[in-house]
Amino acid sequence: MSAASTAESADFRGPLDITRAATVVLDAESTVIGWSPAATELLGYGPSDVLGRPLTAFLSVRPAGGTLPAEASGAAGPGPGPPSLVGNEIHVARTRDGRELLVATATCPLPGAAGASGPGTPDRILVAAEVEALLHWESRIALLQGLATQSPVGLAIYDTDLRLSWSNTAYEREMGEPLAAFRGKRAEELYGAGSFVTPGYPHTLAGVMRQVLDTGEPVLDLHFRGQPPSDPGRDHLWSCAYYRLEDAHGHAIGVCEDAFDITDRYRVQERLTLLVEAGRRIGTVLDVATTAEEIAEVAVEDFAATVRVDVTRAAVTGETAAVGSPADMSLLRVAERSAPGSGTPDPGLPANGPTETGRPDPDRPGTDPPVTRHPNPDRPGTDLPDSGSPETGPTANGPTGNGPPGSGPTATVRGPAGSSGTSSPGGPDGPRQPYPPVDYPPGSPQNRSLSSGGLVLDEGTLVVPLRTGGGILGLVTFDRGAGPDASGRTLGPDRATTFDNGEVALADELAARAAVCIDNARRYTRERTASLALQRQLLPHHLPPQSAVETAYRYLPADDVTGVGGDWFDVIPLSGTRVGLVVGDVVGHGLQAAATMGRLRTSVRAFAQLDMAPDELLTRLDDLVGQPAEDRPDARGGSVETYDVTTGATCLYAVYDPVSRRCVMARAGHLPPAIVGPGGEVSFPDLPAGPPLGLGGLPFESMEIDLPVGSLLALFTDGLVEARDHDVGRGLDTLGRVLGDRSASLEELCDRAVSELVPGGTSADDTALLLVRTRALDADRVADWELTAEPVSVGRARELATGQLEAWGLEELVFATQLVVSELVTNAVRYAGGPLGLRLIRDRTLVCEVADTGHTSPHLRHSEADDEGGRGLFIVAQLVQRWGTRYTPTGKTIWTEQALPPAGAG
């Protein structure tokens, strides 16, 4: 920047200041009678060109085009202009060379001019300046105002005696009192206990500012540590800059200090570094003791002087997390570490520590004598004798810790003085060695944490529970001692004895990471056990016999390790002797996929009982799967699944009617079924392929197929026909060849299909296969009639039903059936339209159906004593086993089922 530019930037006189602005003296008739040199510089006219001429000759309100430039339009005030120029009039001036110049003007009347209004008499003074220059000046003034009142950076001016003469609002907030209370004080009086920690500079405020005054060289980003008057007892860190202030003649008049509090940023950086280190070092193997020692090593000495890790006996032995009162949680001291020269009393162990005689633990009968001795807190430096070979590498299970809890590497238990010994957590070559039991007295921070299940901060002790899945795995105790930190500097009171909110959150994060790693060692076994239980409970144990179809099925998990996956199938009895057939596939394996499979299977059963068409059922299922995660019933406590195995699930649903021998089916991203005709011909119908569940975007379409008696319908998942060594097409060809054998039973076909397509008994994906052979009801077991929608049809319907029941030998059901038929036909005549349909089916139950053209479904209700109607359907519901409504394209069908008498069952 040039010297002229520097001087111009330092000139804070306004553009409309009379000493700088273009000045024009006007009489009462706005005739120019005075013209300043600045006006000549601005417009190019000399005094001889303008004196005696009207002002409007070169200054007008509107430009030649009739509109103001965009930057001057839309402003409020006396004249057009930006909001910052309100109070000044905006004019368009014409310069001598013909240019149009946008200027801001201000007018000042002269004293006594009101009484002398003749021509040539000075009446007022007009000052003018370019709008751009005025805006630039106002932005500089706004900058100064912002620095003084709104800037978060503390600004202070010290005179040459290093006494404070001015400060901004941020500095006042830091001091906790107004400027008048501390103006005139020296720097060391305000921050006497503080010092600079940046090497290469004086340590005191006075020394740094005196250096800047003497040399004139500014300094930047000096780190100053001290305690502000507004927050005594807590160290802060500032980033400071200093530069000398000079007057117009270059004489030093003081020094300016810019200070920005970077305490939070500095501590956040420290915590982030510690978290990165924790992520790298905690959880290297799936072993309780190793993980406990790792968290102690990470936290000492940068975060706490002493760290103790206590784990429940259940977690050490690989059982479930402890849930209940503190009495239910037997804790063992698994790891402990202290910084050199520090050590705090341990309330969880006896004053002299556990016995060192090798006696067995009385609470654990049958265990080996404890050979690991815990150090005495009153005797720093006591070593822990090794109970076995001091192995430090992974065990036979490998570094990933895939074995059960306790099969990982040995754990190192550190004493308070940093001494160490090893205690084997057990392995394939020997039993787990015990750790010292701990028992915290009532009222101690650890006991309070166990009781509440939350963090407890008690002066310099922070206790964080190792929580997982609603249970507690143990406790981590962080103690702040009075020793030096890692850099050798004695910690301030805030770091030595207390934990702030950010440090509490950091401790919680460290404990959470350790809890996850500790829990992983036992989680696998628990999840596999639960998955196998879900497999037994959620998949059909057996398929009940159906009049409509003959069934057989096979289900194969992916392998013994993965267990049950997301493949599922079901056979659902429906009204009118129909049957629903369903097969589906959920993404993934394990407990989550099994639970999702169970939810989908339950949902399909519920929708199927509403007699929905296949395409409508899949639409409802798609809506259920596609709802937001926070709206799902399984999103508890605001937490959602890490990954969603529901979205992308596939499903095939078919409904077979043995009376009409027609099958209606629809699919959602699933493979189409295989159909084998009575003659052995195999086909895969071109069933419209809808999108997988949860994706949406396209409708589902149904297809209706005639299935002759004896047809074979095969529903399967992709795990049956797709493998690493062949594609889906080859698998479908093999399946079709196997199913084409009409002489084999369904069980034999299932065995052959599995043996040829999954020869090893397992595959990369689990496998589900459902084979269905269709049947048809004999004509003598079905009777149907068409009736008119007239009152006389009620009696006719009773007669027809009575005659048919007598022909079937079901006289015991005549009375109840007459009541059912009378009520249903009467409702159809009164509330729907004709023609009406009456159908009786003699199957495993007696099915009575009344069809009409209405689309409203009757509902049960409790009638009052004086009601004339509303009791009929209630009586029907008491006479039958179950009843419901099935909608059809032409209306609806009300159906009921009655149990057959023992003598008539056949």
PDB file of N, CA, C and O in Angstrom, residues 1-48:
ATOM      1  N   MET A   1       0.851  -1.193   0.000  1.00  0.00           N
ATOM      2  CA  MET A   1       0.000   0.000   0.000  1.00  0.00           C
ATOM      3  C   MET A   1       0.882   1.237   0.000  1.00  0.00           C
ATOM      4  O   MET A   1       1.847   1.334   0.754  1.00  0.00           O
ATOM      5  N   SER A   2       0.571   2.194  -0.870  1.00  0.00           N
ATOM      6  CA  SER A   2       1.361   3.415  -0.975  1.00  0.00           C
ATOM      7  C   SER A   2       1.112   4.315   0.226  1.00  0.00           C
ATOM      8  O   SER A   2       0.142   4.171   0.967  1.00  0.00           O
ATOM      9  N   ALA A   3       1.995   5.325   0.390  1.00  0.00           N
ATOM     10  CA  ALA A   3       1.843   6.264   1.505  1.00  0.00           C
ATOM     11  C   ALA A   3       0.574   7.074   1.370  1.00  0.00           C
ATOM     12  O   ALA A   3      -0.110   7.374   2.353  1.00  0.00           O
ATOM     13  N   ALA A   4       0.228   7.446   0.123  1.00  0.00           N
ATOM     14  CA  ALA A   4      -0.992   8.229  -0.087  1.00  0.00           C
ATOM     15  C   ALA A   4      -2.222   7.413   0.278  1.00  0.00           C
ATOM     16  O   ALA A   4      -3.160   7.903   0.915  1.00  0.00           O
ATOM     17  N   SER A   5      -2.230   6.155  -0.125  1.00  0.00           N
ATOM     18  CA  SER A   5      -3.363   5.293   0.204  1.00  0.00           C
ATOM     19  C   SER A   5      -3.463   5.090   1.708  1.00  0.00           C
ATOM     20  O   SER A   5      -4.554   5.058   2.278  1.00  0.00           O
ATOM     21  N   THR A   6      -2.320   4.947   2.365  1.00  0.00           N
ATOM     22  CA  THR A   6      -2.334   4.773   3.815  1.00  0.00           C
ATOM     23  C   THR A   6      -2.898   6.001   4.500  1.00  0.00           C
ATOM     24  O   THR A   6      -3.709   5.910   5.424  1.00  0.00           O
ATOM     25  N   ALA A   7      -2.494   7.164   4.051  1.00  0.00           N
ATOM     26  CA  ALA A   7      -3.007   8.395   4.653  1.00  0.00           C
ATOM     27  C   ALA A   7      -4.492   8.549   4.406  1.00  0.00           C
ATOM     28  O   ALA A   7      -5.250   8.975   5.279  1.00  0.00           O
ATOM     29  N   GLU A   8      -4.933   8.184   3.195  1.00  0.00           N
ATOM     30  CA  GLU A   8      -6.354   8.288   2.878  1.00  0.00           C
ATOM     31  C   GLU A   8      -7.163   7.330   3.749  1.00  0.00           C
ATOM     32  O   GLU A   8      -8.248   7.660   4.238  1.00  0.00           O
ATOM     33  N   SER A   9      -6.640   6.110   3.964  1.00  0.00           N
ATOM     34  CA  SER A   9      -7.356   5.133   4.774  1.00  0.00           C
ATOM     35  C   SER A   9      -7.432   5.566   6.228  1.00  0.00           C
ATOM     36  O   SER A   9      -8.367   5.203   6.941  1.00  0.00           O
ATOM     37  N   ALA A  10      -6.446   6.324   6.686  1.00  0.00           N
ATOM     38  CA  ALA A  10      -6.440   6.767   8.079  1.00  0.00           C
ATOM     39  C   ALA A  10      -7.241   8.037   8.296  1.00  0.00           C
ATOM     40  O   ALA A  10      -7.382   8.486   9.425  1.00  0.00           O
ATOM     41  N   ASP A  11      -7.766   8.652   7.239  1.00  0.00           N
ATOM     42  CA  ASP A  11      -8.552   9.885   7.355  1.00  0.00           C
ATOM     43  C   ASP A  11     -10.010   9.514   7.573  1.00  0.00           C
ATOM     44  O   ASP A  11     -10.662   8.966   6.691  1.00  0.00           O
ATOM     45  N   PHE A  12     -10.518   9.771   8.777  1.00  0.00           N
ATOM     46  CA  PHE A  12     -11.878   9.389   9.113  1.00  0.00           C
ATOM     47  C   PHE A  12     -12.845  10.560   9.049  1.00  0.00           C
ATOM     48  O   PHE A  12     -13.925  10.492   9.596  1.00  0.00           O
ATOM     49  N   ARG A  13     -12.414  11.668   8.369  1.00  0.00           N
ATOM     50  CA  ARG A  13     -13.382  12.735   8.117  1.00  0.00           C
ATOM     51  C   ARG A  13     -14.387  12.251   7.076  1.00  0.00           C
ATOM     52  O   ARG A  13     -14.047  11.613   6.102  1.00  0.00           O
ATOM     53  N   GLY A  14     -15.653  12.587   7.314  1.00  0.00           N
ATOM     54  CA  GLY A  14     -16.681  12.144   6.403  1.00  0.00           C
ATOM     55  C   GLY A  14     -16.606  12.850   5.065  1.00  0.00           C
ATOM     56  O   GLY A  14     -16.153  13.998   4.964  1.00  0.00           O
ATOM     57  N   PRO A  15     -17.070  12.212   3.980  1.00  0.00           N
ATOM     58  CA  PRO A  15     -17.068  12.853   2.658  1.00  0.00           C
ATOM     59  C   PRO A  15     -17.911  14.122   2.618  1.00  0.00           C
ATOM     60  O   PRO A  15     -17.672  14.997   1.784  1.00  0.00           O
ATOM     61  N   LEU A  16     -18.889  14.275   3.479  1.00  0.00           N
ATOM     62  CA  LEU A  16     -19.720  15.487   3.528  1.00  0.00           C
ATOM     63  C   LEU A  16     -19.208  16.486   4.551  1.00  0.00           C
ATOM     64  O   LEU A  16     -19.887  17.479   4.849  1.00  0.00           O
ATOM     65  N   ASP A  17     -18.025  16.200   5.108  1.00  0.00           N
ATOM     66  CA  ASP A  17     -17.402  17.197   5.982  1.00  0.00           C
ATOM     67  C   ASP A  17     -17.062  18.431   5.129  1.00  0.00           C
ATOM     68  O   ASP A  17     -16.512  18.309   4.026  1.00  0.00           O
ATOM     69  N   ILE A  18     -17.398  19.612   5.645  1.00  0.00           N
ATOM     70  CA  ILE A  18     -17.250  20.843   4.840  1.00  0.00           C
ATOM     71  C   ILE A  18     -15.809  21.112   4.460  1.00  0.00           C
ATOM     72  O   ILE A  18     -15.515  21.814   3.488  1.00  0.00           O
ATOM     73  N   THR A  19     -14.854  20.513   5.210  1.00  0.00           N
ATOM     74  CA  THR A  19     -13.437  20.701   4.881  1.00  0.00           C
ATOM     75  C   THR A  19     -12.998  19.827   3.728  1.00  0.00           C
ATOM     76  O   THR A  19     -11.907  20.018   3.191  1.00  0.00           O
ATOM     77  N   ARG A  20     -13.839  18.835   3.350  1.00  0.00           N
ATOM     78  CA  ARG A  20     -13.477  17.924   2.264  1.00  0.00           C
ATOM     79  C   ARG A  20     -14.464  17.953   1.113  1.00  0.00           C
ATOM     80  O   ARG A  20     -14.100  17.738  -0.030  1.00  0.00           O
ATOM     81  N   ALA A  21     -15.740  18.218   1.411  1.00  0.00           N
ATOM     82  CA  ALA A  21     -16.784  18.058   0.415  1.00  0.00           C
ATOM     83  C   ALA A  21     -16.809  19.224  -0.571  1.00  0.00           C
ATOM     84  O   ALA A  21     -16.271  20.317  -0.314  1.00  0.00           O
ATOM     85  N   ALA A  22     -17.453  18.946  -1.717  1.00  0.00           N
ATOM     86  CA  ALA A  22     -17.736  20.018  -2.671  1.00  0.00           C
ATOM     87  C   ALA A  22     -18.779  20.930  -2.052  1.00  0.00           C
ATOM     88  O   ALA A  22     -19.892  20.510  -1.731  1.00  0.00           O
ATOM     89  N   THR A  23     -18.421  22.229  -1.881  1.00  0.00           N
ATOM     90  CA  THR A  23     -19.285  23.172  -1.155  1.00  0.00           C
ATOM     91  C   THR A  23     -19.808  24.220  -2.115  1.00  0.00           C
ATOM     92  O   THR A  23     -19.049  24.808  -2.899  1.00  0.00           O
ATOM     93  N   VAL A  24     -21.141  24.470  -2.046  1.00  0.00           N
ATOM     94  CA  VAL A  24     -21.800  25.456  -2.905  1.00  0.00           C
ATOM     95  C   VAL A  24     -22.631  26.373  -2.005  1.00  0.00           C
ATOM     96  O   VAL A  24     -23.390  25.885  -1.147  1.00  0.00           O
ATOM     97  N   VAL A  25     -22.457  27.718  -2.195  1.00  0.00           N
ATOM     98  CA  VAL A  25     -23.263  28.701  -1.460  1.00  0.00           C
ATOM     99  C   VAL A  25     -24.391  29.144  -2.379  1.00  0.00           C
ATOM    100  O   VAL A  25     -24.164  29.528  -3.530  1.00  0.00           O
ATOM    101  N   LEU A  26     -25.635  29.085  -1.859  1.00  0.00           N
ATOM    102  CA  LEU A  26     -26.820  29.406  -2.647  1.00  0.00           C
ATOM    103  C   LEU A  26     -27.589  30.535  -1.994  1.00  0.00           C
ATOM    104  O   LEU A  26     -27.565  30.707  -0.760  1.00  0.00           O
ATOM    105  N   ASP A  27     -28.271  31.310  -2.855  1.00  0.00           N
ATOM    106  CA  ASP A  27     -29.166  32.326  -2.294  1.00  0.00           C
ATOM    107  C   ASP A  27     -30.569  31.736  -2.191  1.00  0.00           C
ATOM    108  O   ASP A  27     -30.773  30.541  -2.418  1.00  0.00           O
ATOM    109  N   ALA A  28     -31.548  32.587  -1.882  1.00  0.00           N
ATOM    110  CA  ALA A  28     -32.907  32.082  -1.660  1.00  0.00           C
ATOM    111  C   ALA A  28     -33.528  31.538  -2.933  1.00  0.00           C
ATOM    112  O   ALA A  28     -34.445  30.709  -2.869  1.00  0.00           O
ATOM    113  N   GLU A  29     -33.030  31.910  -4.094  1.00  0.00           N
ATOM    114  CA  GLU A  29     -33.585  31.436  -5.358  1.00  0.00           C
ATOM    115  C   GLU A  29     -32.765  30.293  -5.943  1.00  0.00           C
ATOM    116  O   GLU A  29     -32.887  29.965  -7.117  1.00  0.00           O
ATOM    117  N   SER A  30     -31.925  29.662  -5.117  1.00  0.00           N
ATOM    118  CA  SER A  30     -31.072  28.532  -5.508  1.00  0.00           C
ATOM    119  C   SER A  30     -30.121  28.907  -6.624  1.00  0.00           C
ATOM    120  O   SER A  30     -29.820  28.114  -7.516  1.00  0.00           O
ATOM    121  N   THR A  31     -29.644  30.158  -6.577  1.00  0.00           N
ATOM    122  CA  THR A  31     -28.615  30.597  -7.529  1.00  0.00           C
ATOM    123  C   THR A  31     -27.262  30.456  -6.868  1.00  0.00           C
ATOM    124  O   THR A  31     -27.088  30.788  -5.688  1.00  0.00           O
ATOM    125  N   VAL A  32     -26.295  29.960  -7.601  1.00  0.00           N
ATOM    126  CA  VAL A  32     -24.955  29.713  -7.069  1.00  0.00           C
ATOM    127  C   VAL A  32     -24.246  31.062  -6.915  1.00  0.00           C
ATOM    128  O   VAL A  32     -24.076  31.813  -7.880  1.00  0.00           O
ATOM    129  N   ILE A  33     -23.842  31.333  -5.654  1.00  0.00           N
ATOM    130  CA  ILE A  33     -23.084  32.573  -5.392  1.00  0.00           C
ATOM    131  C   ILE A  33     -21.734  32.253  -4.749  1.00  0.00           C
ATOM    132  O   ILE A  33     -20.970  33.172  -4.446  1.00  0.00           O
ATOM    133  N   GLY A  34     -21.475  30.942  -4.513  1.00  0.00           N
ATOM    134  CA  GLY A  34     -20.190  30.532  -3.962  1.00  0.00           C
ATOM    135  C   GLY A  34     -19.840  29.138  -4.443  1.00  0.00           C
ATOM    136  O   GLY A  34     -20.718  28.277  -4.565  1.00  0.00           O
ATOM    137  N   TRP A  35     -18.543  28.901  -4.746  1.00  0.00           N
ATOM    138  CA  TRP A  35     -18.106  27.630  -5.365  1.00  0.00           C
ATOM    139  C   TRP A  35     -16.718  27.288  -4.842  1.00  0.00           C
ATOM    140  O   TRP A  35     -15.784  28.080  -4.972  1.00  0.00           O
ATOM    141  N   SER A  36     -16.577  26.102  -4.170  1.00  0.00           N
ATOM    142  CA  SER A  36     -15.301  25.738  -3.550  1.00  0.00           C
ATOM    143  C   SER A  36     -14.414  24.992  -4.539  1.00  0.00           C
ATOM    144  O   SER A  36     -14.892  24.449  -5.539  1.00  0.00           O
ATOM    145  N   PRO A  37     -13.091  24.964  -4.252  1.00  0.00           N
ATOM    146  CA  PRO A  37     -12.193  24.186  -5.118  1.00  0.00           C
ATOM    147  C   PRO A  37     -12.573  22.698  -5.161  1.00  0.00           C
ATOM    148  O   PRO A  37     -12.404  22.042  -6.179  1.00  0.00           O
ATOM    149  N   ALA A  38     -13.086  22.150  -4.042  1.00  0.00           N
ATOM    150  CA  ALA A  38     -13.496  20.750  -4.052  1.00  0.00           C
ATOM    151  C   ALA A  38     -14.649  20.513  -5.008  1.00  0.00           C
ATOM    152  O   ALA A  38     -14.755  19.450  -5.632  1.00  0.00           O
ATOM    153  N   ALA A  39     -15.535  21.543  -5.177  1.00  0.00           N
ATOM    154  CA  ALA A  39     -16.632  21.399  -6.138  1.00  0.00           C
ATOM    155  C   ALA A  39     -16.092  21.382  -7.554  1.00  0.00           C
ATOM    156  O   ALA A  39     -16.577  20.656  -8.426  1.00  0.00           O
ATOM    157  N   THR A  40     -15.065  22.202  -7.798  1.00  0.00           N
ATOM    158  CA  THR A  40     -14.434  22.184  -9.116  1.00  0.00           C
ATOM    159  C   THR A  40     -13.805  20.822  -9.401  1.00  0.00           C
ATOM    160  O   THR A  40     -13.910  20.286 -10.506  1.00  0.00           O
ATOM    161  N   GLU A  41     -13.159  20.247  -8.383  1.00  0.00           N
ATOM    162  CA  GLU A  41     -12.526  18.936  -8.560  1.00  0.00           C
ATOM    163  C   GLU A  41     -13.563  17.856  -8.823  1.00  0.00           C
ATOM    164  O   GLU A  41     -13.328  16.933  -9.592  1.00  0.00           O
ATOM    165  N   LEU A  42     -14.733  17.975  -8.179  1.00  0.00           N
ATOM    166  CA  LEU A  42     -15.755  16.953  -8.318  1.00  0.00           C
ATOM    167  C   LEU A  42     -16.461  17.025  -9.664  1.00  0.00           C
ATOM    168  O   LEU A  42     -16.649  15.992 -10.327  1.00  0.00           O
ATOM    169  N   LEU A  43     -16.865  18.262 -10.094  1.00  0.00           N
ATOM    170  CA  LEU A  43     -17.702  18.388 -11.289  1.00  0.00           C
ATOM    171  C   LEU A  43     -16.963  18.954 -12.503  1.00  0.00           C
ATOM    172  O   LEU A  43     -17.498  18.880 -13.625  1.00  0.00           O
ATOM    173  N   GLY A  44     -15.801  19.552 -12.297  1.00  0.00           N
ATOM    174  CA  GLY A  44     -15.037  20.078 -13.434  1.00  0.00           C
ATOM    175  C   GLY A  44     -15.363  21.518 -13.787  1.00  0.00           C
ATOM    176  O   GLY A  44     -14.707  22.081 -14.657  1.00  0.00           O
ATOM    177  N   TYR A  45     -16.381  22.107 -13.188  1.00  0.00           N
ATOM    178  CA  TYR A  45     -16.723  23.509 -13.470  1.00  0.00           C
ATOM    179  C   TYR A  45     -15.885  24.422 -12.592  1.00  0.00           C
ATOM    180  O   TYR A  45     -15.718  24.176 -11.399  1.00  0.00           O
ATOM    181  N   GLY A  46     -15.402  25.503 -13.199  1.00  0.00           N
ATOM    182  CA  GLY A  46     -14.732  26.525 -12.424  1.00  0.00           C
ATOM    183  C   GLY A  46     -15.736  27.527 -11.883  1.00  0.00           C
ATOM    184  O   GLY A  46     -16.894  27.570 -12.295  1.00  0.00           O
ATOM    185  N   PRO A  47     -15.326  28.401 -10.976  1.00  0.00           N
ATOM    186  CA  PRO A  47     -16.258  29.405 -10.423  1.00  0.00           C
ATOM    187  C   PRO A  47     -16.879  30.278 -11.499  1.00  0.00           C
ATOM    188  O   PRO A  47     -18.062  30.622 -11.423  1.00  0.00           O
ATOM    189  N   SER A  48     -16.118  30.650 -12.500  1.00  0.00           N
ATOM    190  CA  SER A  48     -16.658  31.520 -13.549  1.00  0.00           C
ATOM    191  C   SER A  48     -17.736  30.828 -14.368  1.00  0.00           C
ATOM    192  O   SER A  48     -18.568  31.495 -14.999  1.00  0.00           O
TER     193      SER A  48
END
